[in-house]
XYZ file of C-alpha atoms in Angstrom:
621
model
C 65.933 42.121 2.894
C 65.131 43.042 -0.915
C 65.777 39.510 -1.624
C 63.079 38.435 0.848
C 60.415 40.935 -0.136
C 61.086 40.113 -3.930
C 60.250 36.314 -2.717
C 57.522 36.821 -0.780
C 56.280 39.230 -4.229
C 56.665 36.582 -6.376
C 54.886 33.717 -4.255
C 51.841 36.647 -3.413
C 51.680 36.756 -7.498
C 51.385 33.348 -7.087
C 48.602 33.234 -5.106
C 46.661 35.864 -7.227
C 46.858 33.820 -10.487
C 45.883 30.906 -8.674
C 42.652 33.032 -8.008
C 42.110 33.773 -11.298
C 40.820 30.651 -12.183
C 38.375 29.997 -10.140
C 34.680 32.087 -9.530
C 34.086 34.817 -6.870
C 33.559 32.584 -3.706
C 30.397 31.905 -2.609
C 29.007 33.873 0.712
C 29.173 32.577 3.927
C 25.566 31.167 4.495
C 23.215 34.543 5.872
C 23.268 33.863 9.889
C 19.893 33.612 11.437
C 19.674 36.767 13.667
C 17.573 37.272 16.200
C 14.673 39.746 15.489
C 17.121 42.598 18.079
C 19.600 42.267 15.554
C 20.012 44.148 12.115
C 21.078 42.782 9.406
C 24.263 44.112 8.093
C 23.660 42.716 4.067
C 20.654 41.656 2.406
C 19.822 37.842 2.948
C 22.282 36.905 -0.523
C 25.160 39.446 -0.393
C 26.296 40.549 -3.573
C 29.376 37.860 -4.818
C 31.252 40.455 -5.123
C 31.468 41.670 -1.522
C 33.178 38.130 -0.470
C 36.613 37.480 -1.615
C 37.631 35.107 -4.546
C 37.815 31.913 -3.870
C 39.860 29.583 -5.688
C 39.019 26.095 -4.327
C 35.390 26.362 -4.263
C 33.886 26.373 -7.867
C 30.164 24.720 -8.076
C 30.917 21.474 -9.936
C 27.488 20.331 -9.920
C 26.315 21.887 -13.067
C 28.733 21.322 -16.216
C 30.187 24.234 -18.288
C 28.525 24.424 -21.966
C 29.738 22.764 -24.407
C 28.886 25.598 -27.011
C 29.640 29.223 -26.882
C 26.430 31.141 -25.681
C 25.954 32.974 -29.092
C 25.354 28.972 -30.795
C 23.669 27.568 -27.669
C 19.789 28.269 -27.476
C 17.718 29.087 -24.178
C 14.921 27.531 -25.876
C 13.121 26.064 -29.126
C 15.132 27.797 -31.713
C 17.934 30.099 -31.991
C 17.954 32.950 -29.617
C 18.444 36.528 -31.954
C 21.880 37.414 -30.580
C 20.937 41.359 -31.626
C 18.572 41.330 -28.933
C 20.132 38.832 -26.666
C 21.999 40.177 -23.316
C 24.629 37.943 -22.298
C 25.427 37.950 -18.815
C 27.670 36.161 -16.082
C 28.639 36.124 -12.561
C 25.553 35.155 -10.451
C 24.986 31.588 -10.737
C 27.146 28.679 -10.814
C 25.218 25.751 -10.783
C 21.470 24.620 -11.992
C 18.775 26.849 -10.345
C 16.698 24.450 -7.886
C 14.089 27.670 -6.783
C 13.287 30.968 -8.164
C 11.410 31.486 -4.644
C 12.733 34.898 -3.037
C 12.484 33.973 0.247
C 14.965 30.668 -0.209
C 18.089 30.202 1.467
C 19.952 30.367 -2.181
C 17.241 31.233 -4.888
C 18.545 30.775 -8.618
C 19.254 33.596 -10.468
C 17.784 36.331 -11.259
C 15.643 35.996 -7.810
C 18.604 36.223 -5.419
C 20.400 38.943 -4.315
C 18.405 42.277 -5.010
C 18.413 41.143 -8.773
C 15.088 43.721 -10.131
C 14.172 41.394 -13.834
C 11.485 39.452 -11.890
C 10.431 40.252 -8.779
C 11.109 43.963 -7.473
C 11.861 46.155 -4.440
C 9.803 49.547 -3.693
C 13.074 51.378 -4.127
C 16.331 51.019 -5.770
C 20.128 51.436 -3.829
C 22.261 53.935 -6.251
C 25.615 53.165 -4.859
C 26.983 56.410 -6.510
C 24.595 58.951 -4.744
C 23.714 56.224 -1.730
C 19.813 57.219 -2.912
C 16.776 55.263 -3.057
C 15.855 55.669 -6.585
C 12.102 55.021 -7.530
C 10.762 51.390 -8.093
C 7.579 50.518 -7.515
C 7.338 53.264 -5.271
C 7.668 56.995 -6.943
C 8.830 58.428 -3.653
C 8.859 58.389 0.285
C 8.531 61.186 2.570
C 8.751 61.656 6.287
C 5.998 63.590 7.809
C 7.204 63.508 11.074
C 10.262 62.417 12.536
C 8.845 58.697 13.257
C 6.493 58.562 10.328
C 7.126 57.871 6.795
C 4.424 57.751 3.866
C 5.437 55.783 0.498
C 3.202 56.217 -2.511
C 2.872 53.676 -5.560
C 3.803 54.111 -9.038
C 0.464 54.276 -11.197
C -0.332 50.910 -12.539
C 1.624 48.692 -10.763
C 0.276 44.957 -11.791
C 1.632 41.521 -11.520
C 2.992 39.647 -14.574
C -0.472 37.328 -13.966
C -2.305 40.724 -14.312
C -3.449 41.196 -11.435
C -2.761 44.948 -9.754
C -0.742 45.345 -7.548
C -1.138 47.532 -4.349
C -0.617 48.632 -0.845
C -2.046 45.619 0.224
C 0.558 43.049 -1.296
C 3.615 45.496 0.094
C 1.921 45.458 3.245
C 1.642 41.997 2.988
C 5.109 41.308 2.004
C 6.388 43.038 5.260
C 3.878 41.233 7.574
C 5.040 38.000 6.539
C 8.314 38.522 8.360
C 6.353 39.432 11.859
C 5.026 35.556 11.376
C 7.554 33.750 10.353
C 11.026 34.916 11.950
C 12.955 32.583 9.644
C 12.985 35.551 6.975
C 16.084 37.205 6.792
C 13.924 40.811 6.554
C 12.643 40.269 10.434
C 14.592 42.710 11.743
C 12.408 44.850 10.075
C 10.373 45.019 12.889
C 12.421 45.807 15.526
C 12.297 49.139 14.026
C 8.782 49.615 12.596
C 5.897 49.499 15.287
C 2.889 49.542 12.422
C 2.589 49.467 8.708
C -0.786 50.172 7.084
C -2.396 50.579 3.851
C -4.182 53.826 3.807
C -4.634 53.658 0.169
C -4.577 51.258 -2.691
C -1.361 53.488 -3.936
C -0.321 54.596 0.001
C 1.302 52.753 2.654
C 2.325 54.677 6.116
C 4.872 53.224 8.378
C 5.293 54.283 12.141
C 8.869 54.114 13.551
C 9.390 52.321 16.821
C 10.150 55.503 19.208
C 12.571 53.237 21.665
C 14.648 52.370 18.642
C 14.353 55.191 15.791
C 17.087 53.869 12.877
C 15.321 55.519 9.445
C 18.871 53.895 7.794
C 17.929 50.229 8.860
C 14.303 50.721 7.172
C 15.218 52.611 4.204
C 17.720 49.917 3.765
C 14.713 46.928 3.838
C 12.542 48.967 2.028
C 15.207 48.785 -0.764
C 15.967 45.018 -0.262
C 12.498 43.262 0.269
C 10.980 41.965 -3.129
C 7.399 42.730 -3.029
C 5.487 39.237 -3.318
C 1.872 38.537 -4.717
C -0.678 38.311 -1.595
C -3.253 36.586 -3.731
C -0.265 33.803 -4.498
C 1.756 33.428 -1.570
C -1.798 33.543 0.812
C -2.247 29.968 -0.703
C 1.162 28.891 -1.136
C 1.036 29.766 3.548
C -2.267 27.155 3.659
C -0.084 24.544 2.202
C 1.746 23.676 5.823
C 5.212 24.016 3.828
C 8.288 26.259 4.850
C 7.558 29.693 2.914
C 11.275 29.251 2.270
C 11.420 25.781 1.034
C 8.815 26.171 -1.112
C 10.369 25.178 -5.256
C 8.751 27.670 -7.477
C 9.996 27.631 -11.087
C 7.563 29.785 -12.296
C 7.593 32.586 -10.470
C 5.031 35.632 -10.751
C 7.045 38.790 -10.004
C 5.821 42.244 -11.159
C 9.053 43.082 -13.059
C 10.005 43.551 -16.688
C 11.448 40.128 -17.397
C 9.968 36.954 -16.907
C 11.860 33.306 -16.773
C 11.685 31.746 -19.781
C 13.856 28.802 -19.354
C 16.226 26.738 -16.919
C 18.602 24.277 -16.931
C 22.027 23.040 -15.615
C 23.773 25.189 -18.583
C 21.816 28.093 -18.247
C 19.033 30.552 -17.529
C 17.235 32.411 -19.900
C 14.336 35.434 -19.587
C 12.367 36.940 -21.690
C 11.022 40.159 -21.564
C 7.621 40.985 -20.411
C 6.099 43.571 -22.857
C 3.110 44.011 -20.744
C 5.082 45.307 -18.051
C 3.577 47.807 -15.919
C 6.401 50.460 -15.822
C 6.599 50.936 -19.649
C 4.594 54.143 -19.132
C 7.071 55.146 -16.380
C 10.360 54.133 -17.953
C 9.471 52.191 -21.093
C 11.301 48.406 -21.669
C 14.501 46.995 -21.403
C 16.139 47.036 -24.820
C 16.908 43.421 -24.827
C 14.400 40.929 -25.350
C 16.324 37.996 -23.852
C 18.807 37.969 -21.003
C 20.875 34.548 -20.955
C 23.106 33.881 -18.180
C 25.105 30.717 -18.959
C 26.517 28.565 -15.722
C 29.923 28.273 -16.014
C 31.894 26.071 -13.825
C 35.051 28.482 -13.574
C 36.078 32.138 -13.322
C 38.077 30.785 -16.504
C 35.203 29.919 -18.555
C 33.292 32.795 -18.002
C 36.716 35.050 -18.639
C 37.032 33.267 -21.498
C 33.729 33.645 -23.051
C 33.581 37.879 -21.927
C 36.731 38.077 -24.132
C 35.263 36.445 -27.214
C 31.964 38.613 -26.723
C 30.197 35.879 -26.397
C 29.546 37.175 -22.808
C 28.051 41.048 -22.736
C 27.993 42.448 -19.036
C 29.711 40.459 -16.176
C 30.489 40.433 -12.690
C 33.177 38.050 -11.825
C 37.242 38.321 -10.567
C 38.970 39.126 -14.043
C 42.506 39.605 -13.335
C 44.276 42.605 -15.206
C 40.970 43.198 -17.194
C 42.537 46.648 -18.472
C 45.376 44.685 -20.458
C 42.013 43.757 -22.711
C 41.977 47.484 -24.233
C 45.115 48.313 -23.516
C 47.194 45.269 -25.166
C 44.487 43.263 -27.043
C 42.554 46.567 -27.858
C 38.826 44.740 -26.856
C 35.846 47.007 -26.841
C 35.885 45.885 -23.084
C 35.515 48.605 -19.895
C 34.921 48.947 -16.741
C 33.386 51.593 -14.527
C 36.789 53.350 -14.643
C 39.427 53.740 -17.500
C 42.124 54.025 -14.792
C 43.195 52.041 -11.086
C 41.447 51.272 -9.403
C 38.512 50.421 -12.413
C 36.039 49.501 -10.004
C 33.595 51.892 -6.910
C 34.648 50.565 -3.899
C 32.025 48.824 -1.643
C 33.202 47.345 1.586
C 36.360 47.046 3.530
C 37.976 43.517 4.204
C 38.166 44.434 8.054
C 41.032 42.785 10.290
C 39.371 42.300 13.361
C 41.922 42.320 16.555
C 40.533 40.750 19.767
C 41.166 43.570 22.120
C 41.500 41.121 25.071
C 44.409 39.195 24.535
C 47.888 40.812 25.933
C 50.149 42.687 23.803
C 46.641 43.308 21.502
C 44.816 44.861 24.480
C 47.458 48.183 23.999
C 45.958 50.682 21.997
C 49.427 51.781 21.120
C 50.442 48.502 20.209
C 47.405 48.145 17.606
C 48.726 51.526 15.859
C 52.209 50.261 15.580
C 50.793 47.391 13.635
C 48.480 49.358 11.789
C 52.028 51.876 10.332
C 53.801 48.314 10.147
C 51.184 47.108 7.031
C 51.892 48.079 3.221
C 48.820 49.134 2.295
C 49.842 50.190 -1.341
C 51.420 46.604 -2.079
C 48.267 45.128 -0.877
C 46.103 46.589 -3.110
C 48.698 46.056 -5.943
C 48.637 41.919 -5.420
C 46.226 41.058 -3.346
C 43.541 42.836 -5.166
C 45.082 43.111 -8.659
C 45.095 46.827 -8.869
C 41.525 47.158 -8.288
C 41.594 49.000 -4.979
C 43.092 52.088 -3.833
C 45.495 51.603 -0.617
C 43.072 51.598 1.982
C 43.062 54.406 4.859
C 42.117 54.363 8.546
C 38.446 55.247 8.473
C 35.446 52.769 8.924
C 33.892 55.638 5.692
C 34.217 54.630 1.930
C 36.268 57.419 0.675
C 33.954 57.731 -2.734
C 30.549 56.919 -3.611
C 27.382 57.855 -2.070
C 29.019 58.092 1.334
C 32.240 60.448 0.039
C 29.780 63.587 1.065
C 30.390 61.844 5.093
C 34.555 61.360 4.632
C 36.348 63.345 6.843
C 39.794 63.264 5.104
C 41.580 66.255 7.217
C 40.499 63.905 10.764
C 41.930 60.875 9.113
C 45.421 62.850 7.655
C 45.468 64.465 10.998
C 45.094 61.057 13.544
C 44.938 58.122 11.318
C 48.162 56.000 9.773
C 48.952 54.662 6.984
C 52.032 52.602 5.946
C 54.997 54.156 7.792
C 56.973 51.472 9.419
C 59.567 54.325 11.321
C 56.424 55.975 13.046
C 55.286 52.491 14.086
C 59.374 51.995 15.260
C 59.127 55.347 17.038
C 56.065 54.274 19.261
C 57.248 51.117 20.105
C 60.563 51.820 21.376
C 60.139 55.574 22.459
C 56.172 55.598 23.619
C 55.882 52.392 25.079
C 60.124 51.790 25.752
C 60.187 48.031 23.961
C 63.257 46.308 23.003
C 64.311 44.104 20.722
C 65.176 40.574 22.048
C 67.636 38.299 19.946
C 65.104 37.136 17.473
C 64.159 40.638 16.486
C 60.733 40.807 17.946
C 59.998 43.736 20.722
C 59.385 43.135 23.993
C 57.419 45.599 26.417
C 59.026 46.664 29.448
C 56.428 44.274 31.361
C 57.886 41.154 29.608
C 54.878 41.062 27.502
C 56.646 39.571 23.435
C 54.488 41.243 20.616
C 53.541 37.826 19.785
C 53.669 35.453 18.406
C 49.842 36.108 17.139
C 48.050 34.249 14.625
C 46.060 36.255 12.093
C 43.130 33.933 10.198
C 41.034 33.788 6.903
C 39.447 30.965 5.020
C 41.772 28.758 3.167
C 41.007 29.359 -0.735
C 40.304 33.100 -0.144
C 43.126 34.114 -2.208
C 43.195 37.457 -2.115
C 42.653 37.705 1.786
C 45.220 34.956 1.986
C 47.945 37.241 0.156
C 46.889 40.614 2.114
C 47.678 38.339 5.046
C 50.980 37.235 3.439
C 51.797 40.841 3.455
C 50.783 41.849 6.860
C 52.818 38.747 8.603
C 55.948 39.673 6.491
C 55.779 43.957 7.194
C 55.179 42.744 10.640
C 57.670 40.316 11.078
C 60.459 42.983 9.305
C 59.194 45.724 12.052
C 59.504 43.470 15.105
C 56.222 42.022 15.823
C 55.534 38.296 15.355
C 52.147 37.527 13.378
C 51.375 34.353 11.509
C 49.176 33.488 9.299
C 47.272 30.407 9.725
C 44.006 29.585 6.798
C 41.536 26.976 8.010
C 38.166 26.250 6.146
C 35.686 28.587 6.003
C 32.965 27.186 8.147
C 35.810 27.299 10.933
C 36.763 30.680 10.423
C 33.119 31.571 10.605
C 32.268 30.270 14.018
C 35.774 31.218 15.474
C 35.006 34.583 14.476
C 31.969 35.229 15.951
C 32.671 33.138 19.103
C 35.601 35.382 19.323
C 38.528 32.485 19.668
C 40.714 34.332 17.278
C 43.511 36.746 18.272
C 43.415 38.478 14.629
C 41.092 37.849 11.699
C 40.451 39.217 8.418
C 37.174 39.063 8.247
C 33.848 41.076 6.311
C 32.100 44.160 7.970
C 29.024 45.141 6.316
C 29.682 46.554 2.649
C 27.586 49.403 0.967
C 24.020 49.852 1.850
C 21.292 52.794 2.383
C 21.974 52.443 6.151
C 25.963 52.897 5.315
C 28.222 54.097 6.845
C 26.428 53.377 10.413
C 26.038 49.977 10.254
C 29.875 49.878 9.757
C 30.446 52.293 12.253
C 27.857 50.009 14.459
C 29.589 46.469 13.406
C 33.128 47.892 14.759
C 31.786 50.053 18.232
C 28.813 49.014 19.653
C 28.955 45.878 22.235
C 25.343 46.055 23.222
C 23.800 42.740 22.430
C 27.153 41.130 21.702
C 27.319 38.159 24.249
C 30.880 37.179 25.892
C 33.225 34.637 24.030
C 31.932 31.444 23.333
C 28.656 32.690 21.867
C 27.870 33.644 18.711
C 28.046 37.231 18.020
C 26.865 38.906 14.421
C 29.112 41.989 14.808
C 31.582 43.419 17.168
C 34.019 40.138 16.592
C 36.274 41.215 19.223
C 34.694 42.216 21.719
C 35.441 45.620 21.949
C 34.486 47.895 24.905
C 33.608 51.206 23.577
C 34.240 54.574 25.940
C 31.967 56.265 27.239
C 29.805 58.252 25.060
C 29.741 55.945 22.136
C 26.021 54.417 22.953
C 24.503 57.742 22.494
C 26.626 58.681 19.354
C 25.501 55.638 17.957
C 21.640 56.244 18.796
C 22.024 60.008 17.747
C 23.608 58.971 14.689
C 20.783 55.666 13.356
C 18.151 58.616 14.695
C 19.561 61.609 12.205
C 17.653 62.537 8.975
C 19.314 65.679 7.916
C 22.639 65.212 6.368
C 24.582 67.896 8.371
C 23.900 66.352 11.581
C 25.053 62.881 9.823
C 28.238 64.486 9.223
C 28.993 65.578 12.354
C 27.731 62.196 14.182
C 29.860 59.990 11.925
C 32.578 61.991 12.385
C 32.852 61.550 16.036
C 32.311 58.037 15.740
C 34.681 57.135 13.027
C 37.358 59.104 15.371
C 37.206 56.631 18.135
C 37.252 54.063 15.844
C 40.684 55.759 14.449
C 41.762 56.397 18.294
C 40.798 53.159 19.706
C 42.140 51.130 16.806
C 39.502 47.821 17.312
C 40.259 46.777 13.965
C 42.280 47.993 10.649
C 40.660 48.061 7.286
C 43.581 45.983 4.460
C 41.950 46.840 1.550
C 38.604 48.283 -0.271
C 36.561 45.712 -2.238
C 34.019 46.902 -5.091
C 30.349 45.916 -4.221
C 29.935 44.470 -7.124
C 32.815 43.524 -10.367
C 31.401 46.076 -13.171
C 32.516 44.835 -16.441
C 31.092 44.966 -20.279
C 31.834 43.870 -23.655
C 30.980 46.616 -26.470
C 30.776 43.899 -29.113
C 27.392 43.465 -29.641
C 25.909 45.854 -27.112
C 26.878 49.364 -26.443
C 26.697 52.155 -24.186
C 27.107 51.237 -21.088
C 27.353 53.833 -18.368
C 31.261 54.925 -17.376
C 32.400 57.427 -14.424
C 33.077 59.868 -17.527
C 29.249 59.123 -18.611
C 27.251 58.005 -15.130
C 23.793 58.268 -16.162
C 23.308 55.052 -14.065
C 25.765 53.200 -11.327
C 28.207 50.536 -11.849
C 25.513 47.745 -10.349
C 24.146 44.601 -11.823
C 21.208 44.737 -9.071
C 19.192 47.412 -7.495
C 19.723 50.568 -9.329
C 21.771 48.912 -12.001
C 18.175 47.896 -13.573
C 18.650 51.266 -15.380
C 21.028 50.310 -17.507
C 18.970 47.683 -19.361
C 16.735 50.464 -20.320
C 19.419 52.552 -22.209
C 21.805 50.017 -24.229
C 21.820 49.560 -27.573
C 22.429 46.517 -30.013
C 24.839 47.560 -32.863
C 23.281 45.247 -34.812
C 19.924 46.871 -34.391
């Protein structure tokens, strides 16, 4: 047996440095939901939230041939003292810088802040909205909430900006149902400009969800009315529209694009320099790699500053080659944890549709191997609750409920149920068989081929299952195949995403693994809910009560409830913990970077992670 598990050790290794060379995968394209259904991630989830990919590097666009520090962004040398270097987001030449594109170039996809920006920022670390354009929000009745505009809010072009374009950002997605932000309106009945600085929003009373909204209101760049009000008259897609030059409000501006690289410059008229002054840099480059290598590569010579790619064993670079190189923190796992890799069980199939069959799988799985190989160290052994254990949502973690009912790798309690709860035997090949006749297995678990570091969790679980008497296999088709097998639900396991950290956290999770209510049967696409599970009674109005709830004490106790029949019923087992987004730096040139020991901003390269560009500082300089 130690032979075997030392084998199947060295080929998961394997399968992790094979990911190392290659860039975080790209998402799976945003589905189109109908207007009933929320989105669980903005419209271009962070890279970071989808595993690593090693087959599917962007070829298109060339690496450079030059290091970034000798390579200019435009007609002369770029200063290097007050150049940011940066990496992660973009792996081929930028065809649009239009927000509302399928796949915008960088920095206008994602909830990237340089160009065009959101009313409010996500803090992962306190799970606030921190001020943007907007200074603040406040709900003056339980379905009303007022926002109020910085002072001086003005478009690059000059013009001001007010109510009237924010209002006018939102609108667009009542007319044209192609925008990923939609869903907004499922959930807001009216939005009005009462002021040039005041916008009021009324909550739809038959669906309250303040989580959903908060969450848009943090993810919707605010476009230019007097801009995109000609740019509707032209008859053209608002999303296919090729914009190059775009007119955001923020404090960057592009300055240059190519197939090796993109390059901003900062906008010293910005409007919030009276609020929070300018960015230190004055350029930000991001060079287009065509591999995780290249990029790893260039971070270690300093030629990169702040990155967000898969960098395996990035703490051997202080530790062993003594780089001024860090992460968010010093020690495992180095990076916040943002979603849980979720493996979905279809609750229908036999064998799978026994509750106490799920939880003997669930004590069958090493946990703490997993997150040693197939996520290099850089997440904590995962536990059974649909709640991130840290971050802004630690404050709703109920970690006596999941010590008290939950599992965690124990493969002689998961021995105990089969064969004294539910009487199994073991036949001649080793794999239990109910009483009923019904084999635990064999079942095939799935994940797109190239996902690496899915593929070797899934190693794992098929070889602890296999050594406690239940038959999984793993089988890794393409990704466009996993997709639609997953939500059509023709899958009998799959390791597959669940939404990651948002402002409407942790119910959305707690909504993607409970609630069947607009999932259709098998066959049909569904958005969460992959397998189709049927809920007890009870867990509708939990649900409602829980989107509904302002006040963090009644949040608690909603969540709490929920995430136990989520620990009871079993519909799913979280492998691992993913960060939201890979936090990394490079000290050479720029310095001061925030840490857990020093976290005057959070570990993010979007939303609130704007802050940091405020506070750095050039040694040179």
């Amino acid at each position: 047996m130690r032979i075997l598990q030392c084998c199947l050790i060295i080929a998961v290794l394997a399968l992790v440095v094979t990911a190392c060379g290659a860039p975080t995968a790209a998402p799976a394209p945003a589905p189109t939901q109908p207007p009933a259904a929320p989105t669980a991630v903005p419209a271009a989830p962070t890279k970071a939230s989808e595993p690593t990919k090693a087959a599917a590097a962007p070829t298109a666009a060339p690496a450079p041939t030059t290091a970034p520090t000798s390579a200019p962004a435009a007609p002369g040398q770029l200063p290097r003292n007050e150049t940011l270097y940066v990496g992660g987001f973009q792996w081929g030449p930028p065809a649009t810088f239009n927000p509302l594109a399928g796949v915008p170039g960088w920095p206008c996809n994602n909830i990237h802040e340089q160009v065009y920006e959101t009313l409010f920022a996500f803090n992962q670390i306190t799970g606030n909205l921190d001020p943007l354009l907007a200074k603040e929000y406040k709900f003056t009745d339980a379905t009303t909430i007022v926002i109020t505009l910085q002072d001086g809010t003005k478009w690059q072009d000059g013009k001001p900006l007010t109510s009237e374009d924010v209002v006018y950002t939102f609108s667009l997605a009542k007319t044209y149902k192609d925008l990923v932000y939609s869903d907004f309106w499922r959930y807001v009945a009216e939005m009005t400009a009462t002021g040039d600085r005041t916008i009021q929003l009324k909550l739809d009373t038959k669906v309250v969800n303040p989580g959903i909204v908060r969450q848009r209101l943090a993810a919707t760049r605010v476009l230019p009315k007097h801009i995109w009000t000609e740019r509707e008259k032209s008859g053209t897609a608002l999303s296919q529209i090729v914009d190059m030059n775009p007119v955001g409000s923020g404090p960057f501006k592009i300055q240059t694009a190519s197939a090796e690289r993109v390059a901003l410059v900062r906008n010293d008229d910005y409007w919030g320099k009276t609020v929070y002054g300018l960015p230190a840099p004055k350029y930000i480059v991001h060079p287009i790699f065509k591999s995780n290598d290249d990029g790893n590569l260039a971070f270690q010579r300093g030629e990169l500053d702040f990155m967000q790619q898969f960098t395996p064993q990035i703490w051997l670079m202080w530790e062993q080659k003594k780089l001024p190189v860090g992460t968010w923190f010093k020690q495992e796992p180095y990076h916040v944890p943002g979603g849980i890799p979720m493996m979905h069980i279809n609750t229908s199939k036999k064998g799978l549709d026994n509750v106490k069959v799920r939880r003997a799988i669930a004590y069958s799985i090493n946990y703490p191997l997993i997150a040693q190989t197939a996520m290099s160290r850089y997440s904590t052994p995962a536990q059974s609750s649909l709640i991130l254990p840290t971050g802004g949502e630690a404050k709703f973690f109920n970690a006596d409920q999941v010590k008290n009912l939950g599992w965690e790798y124990s493969p002689a309690k998961g021995k105990e149920i089969l064969e004294k709860d539910l009487g199994a035997k073991k036949g001649a090949d080793g794999i239990y068989v109910l009483p009923d006749g019904t084999r635990l297995g064999p079942w095939k678990v799935i994940t797109p081929y190239g996902w690496t570091d899915w593929m070797t969790a899934l190693a794992l679980v098929s070889q602890s299952a296999k050594e406690n008497g239940i038959d999984i296999n793993t089988e890794f088709p393409e990704q466009p195949v996993v997709t639609s097998r997953v939500r059509n639900g023709d899958f009998e396991l799959a390791l597959f995403a669940i939404t990651a950290s948002t402002p409407a956290a942790p119910w959305q999770r707690l909504r993607d693994m409970l609630d069947d209510r607009d999932v259709p049967d098998r066959g049909t696409q569904a958005f969460w809910n992959y397998g189709r599970f049927k809920p007890p009674a009870g867990t509708y109005e939990l649900l409602d009560k829980a989107a509904a709830a302002t006040d963090e004490a009644t949040q608690k106790q909603l969540f709490a409830q929920l995430d136990k029949i989520f620990i009871e019923n079993i519909p799913g087992i979280g492998l691992m913990y993913r960060p939201l987004e890979f936090y990394e730096f490079n000290e050479s040139v720029w310095t001061g970077f925030p840490t857990s020991e020093n976290p005057w901003a959070p570990p993010m390269h979007q939303q609130a992670g704007i802050k940091i560009l405020y506070k750095i500082k050039s040694i040179a300089r």
